[in-house]
Tab-separated table of C-alpha atoms in Angstrom:
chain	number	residue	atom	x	y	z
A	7	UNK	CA	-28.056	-165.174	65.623
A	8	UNK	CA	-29.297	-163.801	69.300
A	9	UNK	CA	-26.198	-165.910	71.368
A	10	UNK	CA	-27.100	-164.212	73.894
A	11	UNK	CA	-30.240	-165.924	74.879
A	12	UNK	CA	-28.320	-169.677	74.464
A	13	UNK	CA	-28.705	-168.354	78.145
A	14	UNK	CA	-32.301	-168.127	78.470
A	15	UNK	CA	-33.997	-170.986	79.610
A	16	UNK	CA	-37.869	-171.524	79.665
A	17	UNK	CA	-39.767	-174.459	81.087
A	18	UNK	CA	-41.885	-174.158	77.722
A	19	UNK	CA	-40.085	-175.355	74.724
A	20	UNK	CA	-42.596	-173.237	72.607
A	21	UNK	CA	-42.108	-169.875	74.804
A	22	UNK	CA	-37.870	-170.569	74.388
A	23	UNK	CA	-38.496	-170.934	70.623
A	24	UNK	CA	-40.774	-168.206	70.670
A	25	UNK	CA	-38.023	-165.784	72.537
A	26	UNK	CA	-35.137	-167.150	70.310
A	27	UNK	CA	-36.645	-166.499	66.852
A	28	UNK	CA	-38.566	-163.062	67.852
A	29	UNK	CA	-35.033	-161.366	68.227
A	30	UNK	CA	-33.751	-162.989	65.156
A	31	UNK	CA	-37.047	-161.579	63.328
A	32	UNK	CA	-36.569	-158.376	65.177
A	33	UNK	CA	-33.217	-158.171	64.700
A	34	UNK	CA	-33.369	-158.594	60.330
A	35	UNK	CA	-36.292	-156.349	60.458
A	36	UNK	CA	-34.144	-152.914	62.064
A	37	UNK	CA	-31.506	-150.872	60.756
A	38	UNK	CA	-28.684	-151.817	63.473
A	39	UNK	CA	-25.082	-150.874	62.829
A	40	UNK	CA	-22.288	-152.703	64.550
A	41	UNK	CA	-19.078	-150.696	64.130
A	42	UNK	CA	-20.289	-148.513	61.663
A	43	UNK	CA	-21.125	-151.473	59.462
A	44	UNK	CA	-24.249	-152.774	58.980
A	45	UNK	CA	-24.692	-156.299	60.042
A	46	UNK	CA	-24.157	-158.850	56.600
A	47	UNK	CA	-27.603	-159.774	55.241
A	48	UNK	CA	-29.744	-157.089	57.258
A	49	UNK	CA	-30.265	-154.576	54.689
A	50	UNK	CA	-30.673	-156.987	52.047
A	51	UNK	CA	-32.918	-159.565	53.971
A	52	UNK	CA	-36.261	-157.627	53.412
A	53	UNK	CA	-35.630	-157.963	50.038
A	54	UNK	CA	-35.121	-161.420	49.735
A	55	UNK	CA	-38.869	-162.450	49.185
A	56	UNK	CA	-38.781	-160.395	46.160
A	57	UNK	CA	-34.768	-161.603	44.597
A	58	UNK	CA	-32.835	-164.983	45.899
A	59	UNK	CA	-35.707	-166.776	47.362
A	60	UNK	CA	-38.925	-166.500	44.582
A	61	UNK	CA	-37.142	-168.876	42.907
A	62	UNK	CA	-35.398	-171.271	46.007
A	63	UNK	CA	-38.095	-174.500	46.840
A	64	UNK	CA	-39.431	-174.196	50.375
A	65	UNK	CA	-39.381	-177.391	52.009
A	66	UNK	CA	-40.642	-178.450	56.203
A	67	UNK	CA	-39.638	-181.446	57.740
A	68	UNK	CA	-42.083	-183.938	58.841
A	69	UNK	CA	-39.921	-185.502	61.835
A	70	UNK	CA	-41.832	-186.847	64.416
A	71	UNK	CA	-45.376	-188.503	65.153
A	72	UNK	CA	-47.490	-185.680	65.754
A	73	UNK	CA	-46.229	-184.016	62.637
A	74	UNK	CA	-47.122	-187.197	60.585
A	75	UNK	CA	-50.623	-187.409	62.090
A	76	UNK	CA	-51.755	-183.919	61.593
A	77	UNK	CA	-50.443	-184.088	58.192
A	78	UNK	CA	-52.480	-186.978	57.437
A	79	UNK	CA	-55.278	-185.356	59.145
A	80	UNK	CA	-55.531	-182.170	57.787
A	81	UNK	CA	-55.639	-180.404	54.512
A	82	UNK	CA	-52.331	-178.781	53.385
A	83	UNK	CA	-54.025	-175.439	53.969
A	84	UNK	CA	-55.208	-175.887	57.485
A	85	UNK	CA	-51.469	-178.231	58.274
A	86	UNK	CA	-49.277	-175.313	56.874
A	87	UNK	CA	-51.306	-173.076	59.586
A	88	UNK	CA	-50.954	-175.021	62.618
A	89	UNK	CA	-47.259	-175.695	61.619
A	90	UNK	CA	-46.482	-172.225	61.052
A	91	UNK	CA	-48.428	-170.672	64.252
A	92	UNK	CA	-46.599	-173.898	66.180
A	93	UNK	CA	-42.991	-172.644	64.904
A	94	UNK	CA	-43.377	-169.205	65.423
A	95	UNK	CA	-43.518	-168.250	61.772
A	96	UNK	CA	-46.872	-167.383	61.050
A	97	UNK	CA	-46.290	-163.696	60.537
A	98	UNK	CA	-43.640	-164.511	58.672
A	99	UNK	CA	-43.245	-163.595	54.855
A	100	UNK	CA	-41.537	-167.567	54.584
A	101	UNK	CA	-45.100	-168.412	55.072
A	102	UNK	CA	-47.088	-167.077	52.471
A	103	UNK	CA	-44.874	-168.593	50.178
A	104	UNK	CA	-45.835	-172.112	48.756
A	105	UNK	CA	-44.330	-175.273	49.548
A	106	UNK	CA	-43.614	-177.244	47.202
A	107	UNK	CA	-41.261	-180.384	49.295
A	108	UNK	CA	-41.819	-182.261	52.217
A	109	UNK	CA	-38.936	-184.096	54.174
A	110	UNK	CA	-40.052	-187.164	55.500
A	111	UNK	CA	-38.460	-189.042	58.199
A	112	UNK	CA	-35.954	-188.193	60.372
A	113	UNK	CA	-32.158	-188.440	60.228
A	114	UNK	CA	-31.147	-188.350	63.678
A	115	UNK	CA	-33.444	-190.852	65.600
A	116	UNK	CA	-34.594	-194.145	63.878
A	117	UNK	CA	-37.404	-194.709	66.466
A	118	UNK	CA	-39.127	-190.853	64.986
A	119	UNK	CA	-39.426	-192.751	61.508
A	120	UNK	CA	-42.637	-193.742	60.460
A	121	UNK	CA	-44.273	-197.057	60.213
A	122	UNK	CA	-43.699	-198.289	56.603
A	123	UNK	CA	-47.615	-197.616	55.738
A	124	UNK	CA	-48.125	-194.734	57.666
A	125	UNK	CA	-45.035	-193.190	55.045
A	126	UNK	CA	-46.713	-194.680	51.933
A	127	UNK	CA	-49.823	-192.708	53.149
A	128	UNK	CA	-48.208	-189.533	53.675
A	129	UNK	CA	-46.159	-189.914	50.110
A	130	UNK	CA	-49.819	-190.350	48.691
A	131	UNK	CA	-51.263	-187.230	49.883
A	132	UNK	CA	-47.875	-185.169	49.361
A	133	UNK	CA	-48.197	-186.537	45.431
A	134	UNK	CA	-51.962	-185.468	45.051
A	135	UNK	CA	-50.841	-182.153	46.926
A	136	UNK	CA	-48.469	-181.716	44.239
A	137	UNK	CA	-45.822	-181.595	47.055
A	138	UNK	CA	-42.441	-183.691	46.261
A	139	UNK	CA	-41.133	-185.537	48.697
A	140	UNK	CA	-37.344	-186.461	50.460
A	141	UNK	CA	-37.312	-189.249	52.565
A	142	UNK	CA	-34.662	-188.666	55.310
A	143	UNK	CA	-33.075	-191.891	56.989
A	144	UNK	CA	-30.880	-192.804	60.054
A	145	UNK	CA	-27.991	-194.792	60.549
A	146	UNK	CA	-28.926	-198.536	60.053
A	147	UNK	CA	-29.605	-201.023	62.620
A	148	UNK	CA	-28.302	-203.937	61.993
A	149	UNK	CA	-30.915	-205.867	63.469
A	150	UNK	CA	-33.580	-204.165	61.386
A	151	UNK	CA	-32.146	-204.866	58.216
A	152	UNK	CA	-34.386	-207.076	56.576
A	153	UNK	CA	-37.242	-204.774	57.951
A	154	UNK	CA	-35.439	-202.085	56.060
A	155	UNK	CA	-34.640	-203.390	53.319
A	156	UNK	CA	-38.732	-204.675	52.593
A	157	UNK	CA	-39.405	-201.437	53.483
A	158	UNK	CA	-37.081	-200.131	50.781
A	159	UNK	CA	-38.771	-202.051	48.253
A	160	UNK	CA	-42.084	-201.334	49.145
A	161	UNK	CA	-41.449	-197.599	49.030
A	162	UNK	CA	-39.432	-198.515	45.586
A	163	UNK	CA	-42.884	-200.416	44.528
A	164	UNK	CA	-45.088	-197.566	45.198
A	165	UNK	CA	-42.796	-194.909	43.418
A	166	UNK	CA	-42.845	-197.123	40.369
A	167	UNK	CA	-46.637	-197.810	40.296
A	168	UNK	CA	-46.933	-194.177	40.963
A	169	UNK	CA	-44.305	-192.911	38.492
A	170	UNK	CA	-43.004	-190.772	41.339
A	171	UNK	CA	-39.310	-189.826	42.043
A	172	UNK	CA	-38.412	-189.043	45.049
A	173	UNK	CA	-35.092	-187.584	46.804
A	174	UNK	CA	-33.411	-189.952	49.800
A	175	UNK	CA	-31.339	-188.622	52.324
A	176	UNK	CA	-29.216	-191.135	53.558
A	177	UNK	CA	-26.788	-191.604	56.461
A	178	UNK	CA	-25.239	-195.246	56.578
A	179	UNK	CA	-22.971	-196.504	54.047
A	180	UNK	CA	-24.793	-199.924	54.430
A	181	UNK	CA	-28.224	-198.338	52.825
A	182	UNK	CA	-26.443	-197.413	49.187
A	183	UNK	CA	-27.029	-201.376	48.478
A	184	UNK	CA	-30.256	-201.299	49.334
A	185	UNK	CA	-30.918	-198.274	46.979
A	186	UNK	CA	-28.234	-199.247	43.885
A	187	UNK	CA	-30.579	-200.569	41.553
A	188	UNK	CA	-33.708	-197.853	42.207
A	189	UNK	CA	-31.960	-194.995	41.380
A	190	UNK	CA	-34.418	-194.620	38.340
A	191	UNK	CA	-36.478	-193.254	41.255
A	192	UNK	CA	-34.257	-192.888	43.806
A	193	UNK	CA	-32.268	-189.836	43.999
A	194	UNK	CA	-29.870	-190.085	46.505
């Protein structure tokens, strides 16, 4: 990890995420010795394509708006380029590889979550993709309760129409009794 450019600020988000991950790439890609030691991982990380990770699922995280439009917009071809150019990865070996899971959601903000139908569209595109899917949840509001808990069973509705499992990641207590009797889809 480059902790030396924590310091580095751009007015550009993309430019700072740019710098930050260029070094990291840079940095895995040289022979660099610290102490007469090589650094842990760097010999063995070109490598990895070919040993740990032809076998690890690659997943992205669908986490805000734009990301859930241009999904929907886009075939997974055409998405997985704009997503990679957009994160700096597109020369990358992580992005030839397939991927095969898509988080959905996101676990930090309740207000980036996606409308109830807008989610149901996204699930239906990621199932004839052949993608599987995690659905990744906030805290819960107490005054959106009822709201969540439809929305539960709507999702639950669709899975079982669909015969689709999915994977939930959940972080509120008060959402495992929304999710206690759908765990015949519902992987928590």
């Amino acid at each position: 990890y480059p902790a030396h450019l924590d310091e580095q600020i751009t007015k550009d988000f993309a430019k700072q995420k740019h710098a930050w991950l260029r070094e990291t790439f840079e940095m895995h890609m040289e022979e660099k010795d610290t102490d007469s030691t090589k650094i842990a991982g760097i010999d063995s990380y070109k490598n990895l394509e070919h040993s740990l990770l032809k076998d690890c699922e690659l997943a992205i995280q669908l986490d805000h708006s734009t990301y859930y439009e241009k999904y929907l917009n886009h075939p997974i071809a055409d998405f997985m380029k704009m997503y990679w150019e957009e994160n700096t990865f597109s020369n990358h070996w992580l992005s030839k590889k397939r991927v095969t899971r898509l988080y959905i959601g996101n676990e930090f903000c309740h207000n980036l979550f996606p409308d109830w139908n807008q989610l149901i569209c996204m699930m239906e595109k990621a199932r004839s993709e052949g993608l599987d899917v995690t659905i990744s949840f906030t805290y819960l509001r107490e005054e959106l309760l009822s709201q969540t808990e439809q929305g539960i069973n709507q999702l639950y509705d669709w899975c079982k129409k669909m015969n689709f499992p999915i994977e939930l990641v959940i972080n509120d207590w008060g959402m495992l009794p929304l999710i206690q009797k759908k765990t015949d889809l519902f992987t928590p």
